[in-house]
Coordinates of C-alpha atoms and ligand atoms in Angstrom, one line a residue:
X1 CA 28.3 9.9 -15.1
X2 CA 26.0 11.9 -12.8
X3 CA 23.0 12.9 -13.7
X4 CA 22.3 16.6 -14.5
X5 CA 21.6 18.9 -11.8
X6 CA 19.3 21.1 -14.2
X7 CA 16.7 19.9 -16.6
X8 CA 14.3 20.9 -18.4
X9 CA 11.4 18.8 -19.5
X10 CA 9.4 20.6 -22.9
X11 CA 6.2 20.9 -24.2
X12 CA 4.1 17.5 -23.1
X13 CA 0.7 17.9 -22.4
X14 CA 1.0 18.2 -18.4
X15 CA -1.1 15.9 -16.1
X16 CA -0.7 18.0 -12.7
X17 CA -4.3 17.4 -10.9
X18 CA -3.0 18.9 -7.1
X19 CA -2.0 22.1 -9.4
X20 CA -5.0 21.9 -11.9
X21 CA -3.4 21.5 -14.8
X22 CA -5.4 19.0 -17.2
X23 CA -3.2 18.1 -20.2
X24 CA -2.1 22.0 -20.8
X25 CA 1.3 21.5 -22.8
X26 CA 3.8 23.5 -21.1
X27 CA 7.6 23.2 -19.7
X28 CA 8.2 21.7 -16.6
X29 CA 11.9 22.5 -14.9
X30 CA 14.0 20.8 -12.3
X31 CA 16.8 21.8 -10.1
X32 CA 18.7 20.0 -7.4
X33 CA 16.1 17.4 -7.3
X34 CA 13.2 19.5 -6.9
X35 CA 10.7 21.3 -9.7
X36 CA 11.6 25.3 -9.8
X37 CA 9.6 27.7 -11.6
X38 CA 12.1 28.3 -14.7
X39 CA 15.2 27.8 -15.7
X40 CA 18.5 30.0 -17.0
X41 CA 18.5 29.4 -20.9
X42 CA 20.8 26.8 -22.2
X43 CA 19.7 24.4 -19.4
X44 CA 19.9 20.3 -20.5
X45 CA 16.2 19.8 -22.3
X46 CA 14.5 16.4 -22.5
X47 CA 11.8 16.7 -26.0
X48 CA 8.5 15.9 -24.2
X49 CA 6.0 17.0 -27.4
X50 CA 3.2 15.0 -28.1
X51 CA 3.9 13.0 -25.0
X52 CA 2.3 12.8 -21.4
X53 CA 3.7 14.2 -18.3
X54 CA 2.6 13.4 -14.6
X55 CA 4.1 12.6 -11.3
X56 CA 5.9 9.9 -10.0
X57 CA 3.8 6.9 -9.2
X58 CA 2.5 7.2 -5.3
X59 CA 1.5 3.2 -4.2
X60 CA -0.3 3.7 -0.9
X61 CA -0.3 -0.1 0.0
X62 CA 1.5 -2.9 -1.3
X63 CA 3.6 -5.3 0.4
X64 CA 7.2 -5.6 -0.5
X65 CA 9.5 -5.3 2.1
X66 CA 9.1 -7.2 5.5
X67 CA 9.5 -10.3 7.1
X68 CA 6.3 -11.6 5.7
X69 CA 6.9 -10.9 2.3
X70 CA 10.5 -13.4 3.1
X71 CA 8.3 -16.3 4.1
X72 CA 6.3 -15.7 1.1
X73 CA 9.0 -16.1 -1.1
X74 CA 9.9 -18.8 0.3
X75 CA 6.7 -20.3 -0.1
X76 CA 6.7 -20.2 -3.9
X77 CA 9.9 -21.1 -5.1
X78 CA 8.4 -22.6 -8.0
X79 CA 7.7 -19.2 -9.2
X80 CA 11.0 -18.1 -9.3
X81 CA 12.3 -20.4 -11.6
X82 CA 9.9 -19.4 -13.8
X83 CA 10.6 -15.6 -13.9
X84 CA 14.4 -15.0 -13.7
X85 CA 15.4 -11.5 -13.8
X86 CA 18.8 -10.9 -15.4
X87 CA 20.4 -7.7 -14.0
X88 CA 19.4 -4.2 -15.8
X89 CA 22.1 -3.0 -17.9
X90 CA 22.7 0.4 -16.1
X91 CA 24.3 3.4 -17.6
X92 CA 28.1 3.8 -17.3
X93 CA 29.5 4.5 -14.0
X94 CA 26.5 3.4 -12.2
X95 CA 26.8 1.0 -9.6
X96 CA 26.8 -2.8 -10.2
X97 CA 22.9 -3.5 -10.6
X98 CA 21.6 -6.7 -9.4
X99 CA 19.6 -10.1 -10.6
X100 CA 17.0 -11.4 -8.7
X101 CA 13.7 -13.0 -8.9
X102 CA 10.0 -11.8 -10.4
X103 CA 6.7 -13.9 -9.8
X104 CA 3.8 -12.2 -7.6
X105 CA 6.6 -11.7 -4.6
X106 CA 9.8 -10.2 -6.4
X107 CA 13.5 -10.0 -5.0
X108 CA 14.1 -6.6 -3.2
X109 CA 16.0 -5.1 -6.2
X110 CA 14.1 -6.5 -9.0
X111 CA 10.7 -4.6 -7.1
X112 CA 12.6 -1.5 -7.0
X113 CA 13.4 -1.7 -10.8
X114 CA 10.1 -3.0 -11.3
X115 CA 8.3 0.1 -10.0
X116 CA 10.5 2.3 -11.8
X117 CA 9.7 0.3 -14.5
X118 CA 5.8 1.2 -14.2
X119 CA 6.7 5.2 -13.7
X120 CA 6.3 4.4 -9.8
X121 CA 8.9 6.2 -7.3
X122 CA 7.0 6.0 -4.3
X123 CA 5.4 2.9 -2.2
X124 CA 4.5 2.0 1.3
X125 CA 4.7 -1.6 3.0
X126 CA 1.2 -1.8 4.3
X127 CA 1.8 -4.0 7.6
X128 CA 5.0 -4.5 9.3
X129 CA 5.0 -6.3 13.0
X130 CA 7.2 -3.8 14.9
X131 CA 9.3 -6.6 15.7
X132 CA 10.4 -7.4 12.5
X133 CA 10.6 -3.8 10.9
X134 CA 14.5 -3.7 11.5
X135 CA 14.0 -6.5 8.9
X136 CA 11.6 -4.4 6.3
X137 CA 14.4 -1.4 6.7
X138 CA 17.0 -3.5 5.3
X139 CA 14.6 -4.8 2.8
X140 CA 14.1 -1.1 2.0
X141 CA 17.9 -0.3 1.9
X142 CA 17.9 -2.8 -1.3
X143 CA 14.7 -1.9 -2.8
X144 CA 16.4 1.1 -5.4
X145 CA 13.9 3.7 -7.3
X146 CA 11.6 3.9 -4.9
X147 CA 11.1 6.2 -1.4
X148 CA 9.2 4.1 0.9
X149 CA 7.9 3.2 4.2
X150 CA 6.2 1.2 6.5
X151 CA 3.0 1.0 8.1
X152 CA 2.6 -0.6 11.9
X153 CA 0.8 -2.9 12.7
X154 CA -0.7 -1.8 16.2
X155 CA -4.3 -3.5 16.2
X156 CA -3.3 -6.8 17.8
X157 CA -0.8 -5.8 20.5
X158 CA -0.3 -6.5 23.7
X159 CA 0.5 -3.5 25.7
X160 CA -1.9 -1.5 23.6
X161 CA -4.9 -4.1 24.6
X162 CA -3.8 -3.3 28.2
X163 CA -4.0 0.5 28.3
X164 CA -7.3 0.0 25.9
X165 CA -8.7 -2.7 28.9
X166 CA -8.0 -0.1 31.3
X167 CA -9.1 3.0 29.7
X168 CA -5.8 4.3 29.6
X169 CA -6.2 6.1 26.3
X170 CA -3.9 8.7 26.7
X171 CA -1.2 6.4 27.1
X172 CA -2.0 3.7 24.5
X173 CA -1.6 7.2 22.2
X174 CA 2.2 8.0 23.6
X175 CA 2.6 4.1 23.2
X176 CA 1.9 4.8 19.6
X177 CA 4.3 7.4 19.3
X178 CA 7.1 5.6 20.8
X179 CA 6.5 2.5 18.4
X180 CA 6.4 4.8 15.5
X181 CA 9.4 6.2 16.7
X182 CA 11.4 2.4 17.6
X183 CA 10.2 1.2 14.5
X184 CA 10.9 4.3 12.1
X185 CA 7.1 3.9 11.0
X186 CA 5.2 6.3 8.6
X187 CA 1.5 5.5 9.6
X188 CA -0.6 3.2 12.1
X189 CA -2.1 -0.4 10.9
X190 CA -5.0 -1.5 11.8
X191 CA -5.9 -5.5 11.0
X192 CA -9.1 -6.8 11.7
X193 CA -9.1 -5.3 15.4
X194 CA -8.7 -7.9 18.3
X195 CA -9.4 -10.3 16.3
X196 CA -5.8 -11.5 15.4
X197 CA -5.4 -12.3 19.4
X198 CA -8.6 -13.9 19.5
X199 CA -7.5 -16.1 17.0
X200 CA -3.9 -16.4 19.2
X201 CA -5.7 -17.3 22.3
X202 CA -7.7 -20.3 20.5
X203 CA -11.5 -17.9 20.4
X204 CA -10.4 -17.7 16.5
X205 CA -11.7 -14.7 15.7
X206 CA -14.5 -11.7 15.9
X207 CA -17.3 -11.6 14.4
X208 CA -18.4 -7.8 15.2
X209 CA -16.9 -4.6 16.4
X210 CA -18.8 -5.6 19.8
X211 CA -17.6 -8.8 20.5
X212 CA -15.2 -9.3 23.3
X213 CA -11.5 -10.4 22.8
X214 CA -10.3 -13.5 24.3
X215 CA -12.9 -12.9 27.5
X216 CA -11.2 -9.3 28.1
X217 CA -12.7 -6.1 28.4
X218 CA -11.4 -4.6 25.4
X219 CA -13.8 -4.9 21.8
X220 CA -12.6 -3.8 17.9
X221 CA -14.7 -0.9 18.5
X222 CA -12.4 0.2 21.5
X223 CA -9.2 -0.4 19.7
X224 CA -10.5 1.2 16.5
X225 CA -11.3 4.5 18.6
X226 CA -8.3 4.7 20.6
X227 CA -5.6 4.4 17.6
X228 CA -7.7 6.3 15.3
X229 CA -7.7 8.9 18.2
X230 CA -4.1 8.8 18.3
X231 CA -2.8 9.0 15.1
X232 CA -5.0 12.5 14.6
X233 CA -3.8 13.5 18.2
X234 CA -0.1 13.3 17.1
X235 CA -1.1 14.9 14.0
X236 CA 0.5 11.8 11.9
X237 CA 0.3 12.8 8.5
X238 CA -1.6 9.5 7.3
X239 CA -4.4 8.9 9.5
X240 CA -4.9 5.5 11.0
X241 CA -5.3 3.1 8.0
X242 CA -8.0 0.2 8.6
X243 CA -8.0 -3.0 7.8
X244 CA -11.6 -3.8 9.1
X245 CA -13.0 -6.8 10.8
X246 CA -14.8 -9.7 9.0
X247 CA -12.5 -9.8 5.5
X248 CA -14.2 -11.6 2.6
X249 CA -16.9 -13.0 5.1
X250 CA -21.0 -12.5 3.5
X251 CA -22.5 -9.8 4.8
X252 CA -19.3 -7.9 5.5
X253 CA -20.5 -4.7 5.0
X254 CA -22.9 -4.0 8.1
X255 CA -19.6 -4.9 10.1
X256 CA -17.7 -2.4 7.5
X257 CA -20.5 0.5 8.2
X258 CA -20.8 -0.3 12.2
X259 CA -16.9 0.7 11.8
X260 CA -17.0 3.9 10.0
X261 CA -20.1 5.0 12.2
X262 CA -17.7 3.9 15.1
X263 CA -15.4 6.6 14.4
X264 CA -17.4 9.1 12.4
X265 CA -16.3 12.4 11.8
X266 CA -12.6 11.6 12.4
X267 CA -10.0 11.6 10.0
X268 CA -9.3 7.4 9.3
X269 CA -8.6 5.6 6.0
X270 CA -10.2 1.9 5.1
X271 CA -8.1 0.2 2.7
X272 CA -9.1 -2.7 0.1
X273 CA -13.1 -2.3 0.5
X274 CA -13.8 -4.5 -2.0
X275 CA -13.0 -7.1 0.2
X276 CA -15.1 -5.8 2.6
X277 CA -18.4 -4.6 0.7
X278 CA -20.3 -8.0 0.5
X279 CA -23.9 -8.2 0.7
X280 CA -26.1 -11.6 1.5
X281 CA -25.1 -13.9 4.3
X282 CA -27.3 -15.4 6.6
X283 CA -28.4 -17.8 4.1
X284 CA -28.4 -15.2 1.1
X285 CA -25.7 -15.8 -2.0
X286 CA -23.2 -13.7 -1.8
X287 CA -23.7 -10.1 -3.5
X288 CA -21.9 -6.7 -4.2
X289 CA -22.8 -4.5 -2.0
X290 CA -20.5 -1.1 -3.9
X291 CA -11.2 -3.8 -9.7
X292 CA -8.1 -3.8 -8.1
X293 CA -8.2 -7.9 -8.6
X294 CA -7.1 -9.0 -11.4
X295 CA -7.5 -12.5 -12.9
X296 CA -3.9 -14.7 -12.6
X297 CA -1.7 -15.9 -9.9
X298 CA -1.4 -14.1 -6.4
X299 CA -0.3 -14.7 -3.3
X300 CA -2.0 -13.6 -0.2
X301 CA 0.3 -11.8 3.0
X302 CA -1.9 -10.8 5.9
X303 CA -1.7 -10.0 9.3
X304 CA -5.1 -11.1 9.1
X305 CA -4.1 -14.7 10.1
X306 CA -7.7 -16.4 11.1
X307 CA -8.9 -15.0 7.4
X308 CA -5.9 -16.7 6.0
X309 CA -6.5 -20.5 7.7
X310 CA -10.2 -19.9 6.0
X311 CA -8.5 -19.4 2.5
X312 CA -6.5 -22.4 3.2
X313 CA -9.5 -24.3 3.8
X314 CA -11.0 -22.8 1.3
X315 CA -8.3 -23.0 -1.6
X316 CA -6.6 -26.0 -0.1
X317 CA -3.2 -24.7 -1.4
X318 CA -0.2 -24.4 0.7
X319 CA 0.2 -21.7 3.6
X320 CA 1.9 -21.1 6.4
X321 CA 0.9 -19.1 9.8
X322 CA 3.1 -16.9 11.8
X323 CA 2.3 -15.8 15.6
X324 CA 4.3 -12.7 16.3
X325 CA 5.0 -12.3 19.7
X326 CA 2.9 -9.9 21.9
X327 CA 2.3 -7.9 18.6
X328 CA 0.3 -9.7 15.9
X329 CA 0.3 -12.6 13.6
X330 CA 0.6 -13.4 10.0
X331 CA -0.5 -15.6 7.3
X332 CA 0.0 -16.7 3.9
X333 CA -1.5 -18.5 1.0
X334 CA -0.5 -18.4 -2.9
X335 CA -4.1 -18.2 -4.8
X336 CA -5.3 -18.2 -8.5
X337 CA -7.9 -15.7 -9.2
X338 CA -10.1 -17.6 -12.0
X339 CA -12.6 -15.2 -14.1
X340 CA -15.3 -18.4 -13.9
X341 CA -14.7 -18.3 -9.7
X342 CA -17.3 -17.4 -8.3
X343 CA -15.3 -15.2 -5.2
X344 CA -13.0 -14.2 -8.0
X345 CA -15.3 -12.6 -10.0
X346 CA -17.0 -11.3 -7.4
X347 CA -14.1 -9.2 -6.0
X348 CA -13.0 -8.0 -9.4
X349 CA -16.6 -6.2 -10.0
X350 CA -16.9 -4.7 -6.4
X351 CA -13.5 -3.3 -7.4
X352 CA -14.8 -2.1 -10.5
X353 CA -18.0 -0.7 -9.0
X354 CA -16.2 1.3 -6.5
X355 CA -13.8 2.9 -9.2
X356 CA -17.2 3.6 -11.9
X357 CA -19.5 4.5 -8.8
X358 CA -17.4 6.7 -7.1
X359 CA -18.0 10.6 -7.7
X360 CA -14.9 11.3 -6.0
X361 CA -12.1 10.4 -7.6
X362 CA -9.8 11.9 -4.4
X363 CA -11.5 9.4 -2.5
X364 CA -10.3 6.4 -4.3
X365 CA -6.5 4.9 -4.7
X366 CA -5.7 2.3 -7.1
X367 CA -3.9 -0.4 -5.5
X368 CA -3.8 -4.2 -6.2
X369 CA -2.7 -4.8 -2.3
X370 CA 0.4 -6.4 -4.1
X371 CA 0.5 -8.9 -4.4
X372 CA -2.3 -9.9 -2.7
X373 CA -5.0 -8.6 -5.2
X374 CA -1.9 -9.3 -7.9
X375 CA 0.8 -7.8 -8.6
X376 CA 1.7 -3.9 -8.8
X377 CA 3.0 -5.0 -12.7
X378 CA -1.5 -5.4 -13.1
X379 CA -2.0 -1.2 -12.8
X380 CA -1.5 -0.8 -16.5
X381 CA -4.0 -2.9 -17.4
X382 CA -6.5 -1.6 -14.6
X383 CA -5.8 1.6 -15.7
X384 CA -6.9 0.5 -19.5
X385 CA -10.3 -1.0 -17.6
X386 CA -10.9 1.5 -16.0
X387 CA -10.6 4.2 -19.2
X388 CA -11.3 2.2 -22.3
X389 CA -15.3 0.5 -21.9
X390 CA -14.7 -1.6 -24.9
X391 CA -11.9 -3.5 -23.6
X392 CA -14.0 -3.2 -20.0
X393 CA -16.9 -4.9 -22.1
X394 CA -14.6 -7.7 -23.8
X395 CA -13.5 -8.7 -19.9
X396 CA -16.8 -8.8 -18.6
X397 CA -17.9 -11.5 -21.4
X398 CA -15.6 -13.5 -20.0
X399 CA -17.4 -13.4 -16.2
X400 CA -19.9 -15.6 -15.8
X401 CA -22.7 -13.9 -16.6
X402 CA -25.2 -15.1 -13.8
X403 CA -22.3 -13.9 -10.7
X404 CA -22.8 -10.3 -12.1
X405 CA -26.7 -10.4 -11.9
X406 CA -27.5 -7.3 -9.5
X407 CA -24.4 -5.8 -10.3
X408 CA -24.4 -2.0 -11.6
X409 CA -22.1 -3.3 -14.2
X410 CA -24.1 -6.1 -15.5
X411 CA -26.6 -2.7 -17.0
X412 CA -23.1 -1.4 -18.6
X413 CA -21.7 1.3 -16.8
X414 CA -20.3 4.2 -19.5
X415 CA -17.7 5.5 -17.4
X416 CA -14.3 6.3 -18.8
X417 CA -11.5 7.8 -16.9
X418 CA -9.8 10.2 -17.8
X419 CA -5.9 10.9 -18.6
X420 CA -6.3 13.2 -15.1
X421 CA -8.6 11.2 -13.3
X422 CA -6.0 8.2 -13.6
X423 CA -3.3 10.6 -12.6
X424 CA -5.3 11.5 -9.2
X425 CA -5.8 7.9 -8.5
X426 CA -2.1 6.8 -9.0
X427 CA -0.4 9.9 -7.8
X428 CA -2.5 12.9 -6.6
X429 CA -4.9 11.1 -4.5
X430 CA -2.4 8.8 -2.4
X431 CA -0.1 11.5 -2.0
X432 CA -2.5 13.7 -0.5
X433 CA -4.0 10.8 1.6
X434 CA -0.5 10.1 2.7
X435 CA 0.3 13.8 3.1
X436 CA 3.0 13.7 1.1
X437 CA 3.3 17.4 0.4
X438 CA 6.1 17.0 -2.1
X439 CA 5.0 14.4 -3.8
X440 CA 2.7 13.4 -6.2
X441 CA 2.4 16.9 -8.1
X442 CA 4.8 19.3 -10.2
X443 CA 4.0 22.1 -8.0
X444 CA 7.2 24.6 -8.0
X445 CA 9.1 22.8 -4.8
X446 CA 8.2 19.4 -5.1
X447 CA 10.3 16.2 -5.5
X448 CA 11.5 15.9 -9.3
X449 CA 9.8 12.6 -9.8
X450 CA 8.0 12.6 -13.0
X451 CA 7.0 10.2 -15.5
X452 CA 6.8 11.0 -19.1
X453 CA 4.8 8.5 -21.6
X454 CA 4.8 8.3 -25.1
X455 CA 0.9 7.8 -26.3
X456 CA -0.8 4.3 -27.4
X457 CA -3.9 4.1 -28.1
X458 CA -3.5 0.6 -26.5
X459 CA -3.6 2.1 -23.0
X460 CA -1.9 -0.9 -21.4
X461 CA 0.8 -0.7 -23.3
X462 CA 1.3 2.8 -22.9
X463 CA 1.4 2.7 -18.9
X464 CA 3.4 -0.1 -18.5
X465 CA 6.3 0.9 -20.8
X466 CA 7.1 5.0 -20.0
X467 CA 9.4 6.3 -22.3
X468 CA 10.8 8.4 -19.1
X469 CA 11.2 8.2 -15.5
X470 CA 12.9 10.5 -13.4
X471 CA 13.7 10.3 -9.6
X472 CA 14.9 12.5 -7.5
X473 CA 16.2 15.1 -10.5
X474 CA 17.3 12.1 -12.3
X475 CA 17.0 10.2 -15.5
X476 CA 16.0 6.5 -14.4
X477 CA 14.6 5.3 -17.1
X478 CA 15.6 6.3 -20.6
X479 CA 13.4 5.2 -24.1
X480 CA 11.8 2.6 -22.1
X481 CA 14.8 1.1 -20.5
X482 CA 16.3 1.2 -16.6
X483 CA 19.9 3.1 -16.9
X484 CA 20.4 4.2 -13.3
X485 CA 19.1 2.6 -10.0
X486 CA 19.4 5.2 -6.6
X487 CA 18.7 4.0 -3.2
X488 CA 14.8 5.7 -2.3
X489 CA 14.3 8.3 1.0
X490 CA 13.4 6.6 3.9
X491 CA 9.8 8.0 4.9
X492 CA 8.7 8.0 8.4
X493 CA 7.8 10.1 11.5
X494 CA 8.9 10.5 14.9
X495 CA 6.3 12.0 16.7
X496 CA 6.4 12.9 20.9
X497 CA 5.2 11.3 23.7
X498 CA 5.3 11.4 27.5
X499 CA 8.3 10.0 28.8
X500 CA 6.0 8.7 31.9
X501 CA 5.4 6.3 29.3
X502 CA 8.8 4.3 30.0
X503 CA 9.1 3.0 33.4
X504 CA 5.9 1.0 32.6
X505 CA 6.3 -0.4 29.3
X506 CA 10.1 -1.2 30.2
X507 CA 9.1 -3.6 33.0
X508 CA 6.3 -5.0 30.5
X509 CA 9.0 -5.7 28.0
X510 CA 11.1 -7.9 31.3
X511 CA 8.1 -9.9 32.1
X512 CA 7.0 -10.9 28.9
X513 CA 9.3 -10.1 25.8
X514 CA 12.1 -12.3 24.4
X515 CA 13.6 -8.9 23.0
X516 CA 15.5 -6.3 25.7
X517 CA 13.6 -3.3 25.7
X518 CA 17.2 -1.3 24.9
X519 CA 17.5 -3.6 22.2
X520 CA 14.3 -3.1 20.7
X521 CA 14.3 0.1 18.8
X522 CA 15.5 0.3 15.0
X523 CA 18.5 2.4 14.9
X524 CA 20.4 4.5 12.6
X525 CA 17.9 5.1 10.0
X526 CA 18.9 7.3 7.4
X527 CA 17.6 11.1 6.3
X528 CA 15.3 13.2 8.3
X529 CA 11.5 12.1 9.7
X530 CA 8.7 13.9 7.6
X531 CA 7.3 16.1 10.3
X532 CA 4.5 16.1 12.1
X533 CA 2.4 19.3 12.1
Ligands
ZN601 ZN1 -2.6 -5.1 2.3

């Protein structure tokens, strides 16, 4: 059975934020995978009255498909036997769907249902080692429901230190290019900036955007510049995204604002602040200096690897850590976020702060980091936070009431989101961010990937159970339930460079890399690159 070709979608009180459209009930019509202005009469109909339409779901950063994400599976078997996932029953004719695993780090296919699931058809691995992202491709080859891509990780590497130790900028930015390029990446990483090597070389870590790494001439402040300088000079259509220096350390946030004055008035995102918006330190208790986390089990995958022997140390749970050759390193440790923990709590009202603060709400993406904040399966319930204060209230009892002293939230903020505020957040915002043209509105041309929920006025319930998902033009989810599974669009880039570039970088790959440099690249990756303007 294939799904229609024409459909259209009547009467629901539209949620289209990029268009303007606030709730207005009107018809929303799809051809050949894409929304079209109208539609010949007699077209399939699906009843939408009295329900809500927006987008597809658009998650900016979440880690589900890489190498790292495998060891972290491995690391919690124990999870899996608690949350088997018997295989969807899919609609007739549809391929054979699969079983798998849930738990905070879910099999490939059970994610991709999963995100359908939540009304999501759209997510990005936030840090892939370039050496390993033939890996997170096949990950993404069985990860259905979803069109996805990776992020780089850059901030760490080898021949990009050289070229920033020499002041060879314009070539660390065609080095950029060409990894994007071998590694069919969508945007540039950034983890805590030369501090991943320090850690490699035995120095540990940084502890500002001034400090040197590993004795070299080359600082955070350096690499931040150059890579955010590169990804605006090849026009990428996410700018660099920054993973600052300093994670979950007191006093973080002077070494978060030294960054963003670093590269001022260029185009750069910073991703999970709430990690890195701590006041005190120097002998001061900790403080919030602005909730994706909630409360539960977790498990945290960074590149990040120095923070991630401190949360061992910390949390004495289990953990493993990962050098990655020439390119970066990796850590891991499973973690239970308690509402009486003192970090805990602390994390989950910065969160909320920056969410109730915020004017903006363009300027903010929800995101748990899954699943290192939680899991993705959390957003309903953030999203019921975040627009119902009397369920926000009922949480906060449960904090202890002396860690939220000085806290804007401990004097009750008001706030409620609304229905299109939560639809810029989860779909507008990060699409735009991302510059995903064709997604995360109903604008006449884009994608057909909508989401139709019937209303609760149990808001958790509501967004974690849509009545309707459609991908691509086609019916995914049907009264609640998963009836057809498609393989996601592969989103990248290939941007251009200087082939001057390749004498050099082919002899550093004989002296120093266990991989040929022929060998290197990902190959055959399927559909077209998003282009770069
Ligand atoms: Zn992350």
């Amino acid at each position: 059975m294939s799904p229609p070709a024409r459909l259209r979608i009547v009467g629901g009180a539209v949620h289209d934020p990029a268009n303007g459209i606030d709730g207005d009930s009107r018809d929303i019509c799809i051809e050949d995978g894409r929304i079209v202005a109208d539609l010949p009469a007699g077209a399939p109909t699906l009843d939408a009255r009295g329900m809500v339409v927006m987008p597809g779901g658009v998650d900016i950063h979440s880690h589900f498909a890489s190498s790292s994400c495998n060891h972290a599976r491995r690391l919690i078997p124990d999870e899996h036997a608690a949350d088997p996932v018997p295989a969807p029953k899919l609609a007739d004719g549809e391929p054979l769907a699969r079983s798998g695993t849930g738990g905070s780090v879910p099999s490939t296919f059970t994610t991709g249902y999963r995100y359908a699931g939540l009304g999501y058809t759209t997510a990005f691995d936030a840090a892939v080692a370039p050496l390993t992202a033939r890996h997170s491709h096949s990950e993404l080859d069985d990860t259905p429901c979803v069109d996805g891509g990776i992020f780089v990780l850059m901030g760490n590497d080898e021949y990009l230190l050289r070229q920033v130790e020499t002041g060879e900028r314009d070539r660390a930015r065609d080095y950029a290019a060409w990894l994007l390029r071998a590694t069919g990446g969508y945007a540039v990483k950034i983890v805590n900036p030369g501090g991943v090597e320090a850690w490699k070389t035995g120095q540990r870590n940084v502890s500002s955007i001034d400090d040197q790494v590993s004795g070299r001439a080359v600082t955070p402040r350096a690499i931040l510049e150059t890579l955010t300088d590169a990804a605006n000079a090849l026009h990428l259509p996410h700018p660099v995204h920054i993973h600052c220096n300093n994670l979950g350390v007191a006093g973080n946030s002077a070494t978060t604002l030294a960054s963003m004055e670093a590269i001022a008035g260029r185009r750069a995102h910073f991703t999970h602040l709430q990690f890195h918006a701590y006041g005190g330190g120097g002998g001061e208790p900790w403080s919030s200096a602005a909730a994706k986390v909630m409360f539960g089990s977790a498990v945290t995958i960074t590149a990040d690897a120095p923070v991630e022997y401190l949360l061992y140390k910390s949390s004495g749970r289990r953990w493993t850590n990962i050098d990655i050759e020439l390119e970066t390193g990796c850590g891991i440790v499973p973690l239970t976020y308690k509402d009486k923990a003192a970090v805990s709590a602390l994390q989950w009202a910065v969160g909320l702060e920056l969410f109730l603060l915020s004017q903006d709400p363009w300027r903010v993406v929800l995101s748990t980091d899954h699943p290192n904040g939680g899991s993705f399966l959390a957003y309903p319930a953030l999203i019921q936070l975040l627009m119902d204060r009397s369920v926000r209230d009922e949480q906060l009892k449960r904090v202890n009431p002396k860690l939220l002293a000085g806290s804007a939230l401990a004097d009750g903020l008001a706030r409620e989101y609304t229905l299109n505020e939560i639809a810029i957040i989860t779909r507008a915002g990060p699409a735009r961010l991302l510059g995903l043209r064709t997604k995360g509105h109903l604008g006449v041309g884009a994608d057909a990937d909508v989401t139709i929920y019937s209303r609760d006025p149990d808001l958790a319930t509501m967004f974690s159970t849509p009545r309707y998902v459609i991908k691509g033009g086609a019916l995914i989810v049907v009264e609640g339930y998963l009836r057809r599974a498609p393989a996601g669009r592969r989103l990248r880039v290939a941007p251009g460079y200087d082939d001057a570039l390749l004498p050099d970088l082919r002899r550093h790959f004989e002296r120093y890399s266990t991989v040929a440099f022929d060998n290197y690249p990902v190959a055959d990756l399927p559909g077209e690159p998003v282009a770069t303007a």
